[in-house]
C-alpha positions in Angstrom: 109.8 -18.3 88.6 110.8 -14.5 89.5 113.2 -14.5 86.3 111.0 -16.4 84.3 108.2 -14.1 84.6 110.5 -11.2 85.0 111.0 -11.9 81.0 107.2 -13.2 80.3 105.9 -9.3 79.2 109.5 -9.3 76.3 108.7 -13.0 75.0 105.5 -12.6 74.6 104.7 -9.1 73.3 103.4 -10.4 70.0 100.4 -11.5 71.9 99.5 -8.5 73.5 97.9 -7.8 69.7 95.0 -9.6 71.0 92.5 -7.2 73.0 92.1 -10.3 75.3 95.3 -11.6 76.2 96.9 -9.2 79.1 100.7 -8.8 80.7 99.0 -10.6 83.5 97.9 -13.7 81.6 101.3 -14.2 80.4 102.7 -13.8 84.2 99.7 -16.5 85.2 100.9 -19.0 82.4 105.0 -18.3 83.5 103.8 -19.2 87.0 101.8 -22.3 86.0 104.5 -23.8 83.7 107.1 -23.4 86.0 105.0 -24.5 89.1 104.4 -27.9 87.3 107.7 -28.2 85.8 109.3 -28.2 89.1 106.4 -30.5 90.5 107.6 -33.0 87.6 111.3 -33.2 88.3 110.6 -33.5 92.1 108.1 -36.2 91.7 110.3 -38.1 89.5 113.7 -37.2 91.6 111.6 -38.8 94.6 110.6 -41.5 92.0 114.5 -42.2 91.1 115.5 -42.2 94.7 112.6 -45.0 95.8 113.6 -47.3 92.9 117.3 -47.1 93.9 116.3 -47.9 97.3 117.1 -44.4 99.0 114.3 -44.5 101.6 112.4 -40.6 101.1 109.7 -40.1 103.6 107.7 -36.7 103.6 107.5 -36.3 107.4 105.1 -33.1 107.3 103.4 -32.6 104.0 101.0 -29.9 104.8 104.0 -27.8 106.4 106.1 -28.6 102.8 103.4 -28.1 100.6 103.3 -24.8 102.4 106.3 -23.7 101.7 106.2 -24.5 98.4 103.3 -22.9 98.2 104.4 -19.4 99.6 107.6 -19.5 97.8 105.9 -20.0 94.3 103.5 -16.6 95.6 107.1 -15.2 96.7 108.4 -15.5 93.4 105.3 -14.6 91.4 105.0 -11.4 93.0 108.9 -10.8 93.3 108.4 -11.7 89.2 105.9 -8.9 88.8 107.6 -6.2 90.4 111.0 -7.1 88.3 109.3 -6.9 85.3 107.5 -3.7 85.7 110.4 -2.2 87.0 112.6 -3.9 83.7 110.5 -2.8 81.3 110.7 1.1 82.8 114.1 0.4 83.2 115.6 -2.4 80.7 119.2 -2.1 82.2 117.9 -3.0 85.4 117.6 -6.4 84.2 121.0 -7.3 83.9 121.9 -6.0 87.7 118.6 -8.1 89.1 120.0 -11.5 87.2 123.7 -10.6 88.9 122.2 -9.7 92.3 120.2 -13.2 92.8 123.6 -15.6 92.2 125.0 -14.4 95.6 121.3 -14.1 96.9 120.9 -17.7 95.9 124.5 -18.8 97.4 123.4 -17.2 100.7 119.9 -18.8 100.5 120.8 -22.1 102.3 119.8 -24.0 99.4 123.2 -25.5 98.6 124.2 -26.5 102.8 122.1 -25.5 105.8 122.4 -22.4 107.9 124.1 -24.7 111.2 127.3 -25.0 108.9 128.0 -21.5 108.8 129.0 -19.8 112.4 126.3 -18.4 114.6 127.6 -15.1 114.5 126.2 -14.8 110.6 122.9 -16.3 111.7 121.0 -13.1 112.1 122.1 -11.5 108.8 121.3 -14.2 107.2 118.0 -14.6 108.4 117.0 -11.6 106.6 116.6 -14.0 103.6 113.1 -15.6 103.2 114.2 -18.0 100.9 116.3 -19.5 103.7 113.7 -19.8 106.1 111.8 -21.5 103.1 114.9 -23.9 102.6 115.2 -24.7 106.5 111.6 -25.3 107.1 111.2 -27.8 103.5 114.0 -29.3 105.2 112.8 -29.8 108.6 108.9 -31.3 106.4 111.4 -33.8 105.0 113.8 -34.9 107.6 113.2 -36.2 111.1 114.8 -35.0 113.9 116.2 -31.9 111.2 116.5 -29.1 113.7 116.9 -25.9 112.6 118.3 -22.7 114.1 116.0 -20.6 115.9 114.8 -17.6 114.4 113.0 -19.7 111.4 109.5 -18.9 110.8 106.8 -20.1 108.5 105.4 -16.6 109.2 108.2 -14.7 108.1 107.7 -16.4 104.7 104.4 -15.7 104.5 104.6 -12.0 105.3 107.2 -11.6 102.3 105.3 -13.1 100.3 102.2 -11.5 101.1 104.0 -8.1 100.4 105.9 -9.2 97.4 102.8 -10.1 95.8 100.9 -6.9 97.0 103.7 -4.9 95.5 104.0 -6.8 92.1 100.2 -6.3 91.5 99.9 -2.7 92.7 103.1 -1.9 90.3 101.4 -3.9 87.5 97.9 -2.0 88.1 99.8 1.1 87.7 102.0 0.3 84.4 99.9 -2.3 83.0 99.2 0.0 80.2 102.8 0.7 79.4 103.5 -3.0 79.8 101.3 -3.2 75.9 102.2 -0.3 75.0 105.9 -1.0 74.5 
């Protein structure tokens, strides 16, 4: 979501000729499109697993959907922040894309944090996406126990801070986003 929103202004610059369309409209459109796309893929994946006879049950749906909503808000705020920074300094966009690769690999999406040595857990727990991945595993798999220190509150705090930072950055530079 963050990478798509980062490119929203550049990809929709022609629409800003219409006075009613603002950069925030493109951010929201990208957010809704990405969430809808991920939801459809998720439902198709679960349907395919069910069709093949794999028992898939969501044990704690409220926690799972809360984690997904917080991740979406985090990506939204981060995307706005990246877009504002990237439009002011276009070279930074390449650096952001490169930086996201190791952050993604260290987020625990591909493997649980419990597989890594315990001495690295404190360092890895600074990544809020790792918390979200562990919490979503707990919501899906009965008996899955994540490592200590994983917190939904941390994910919510980071999401609020990123959303606030993104909206403030947008508010300060909204006219420059349209003028470029």
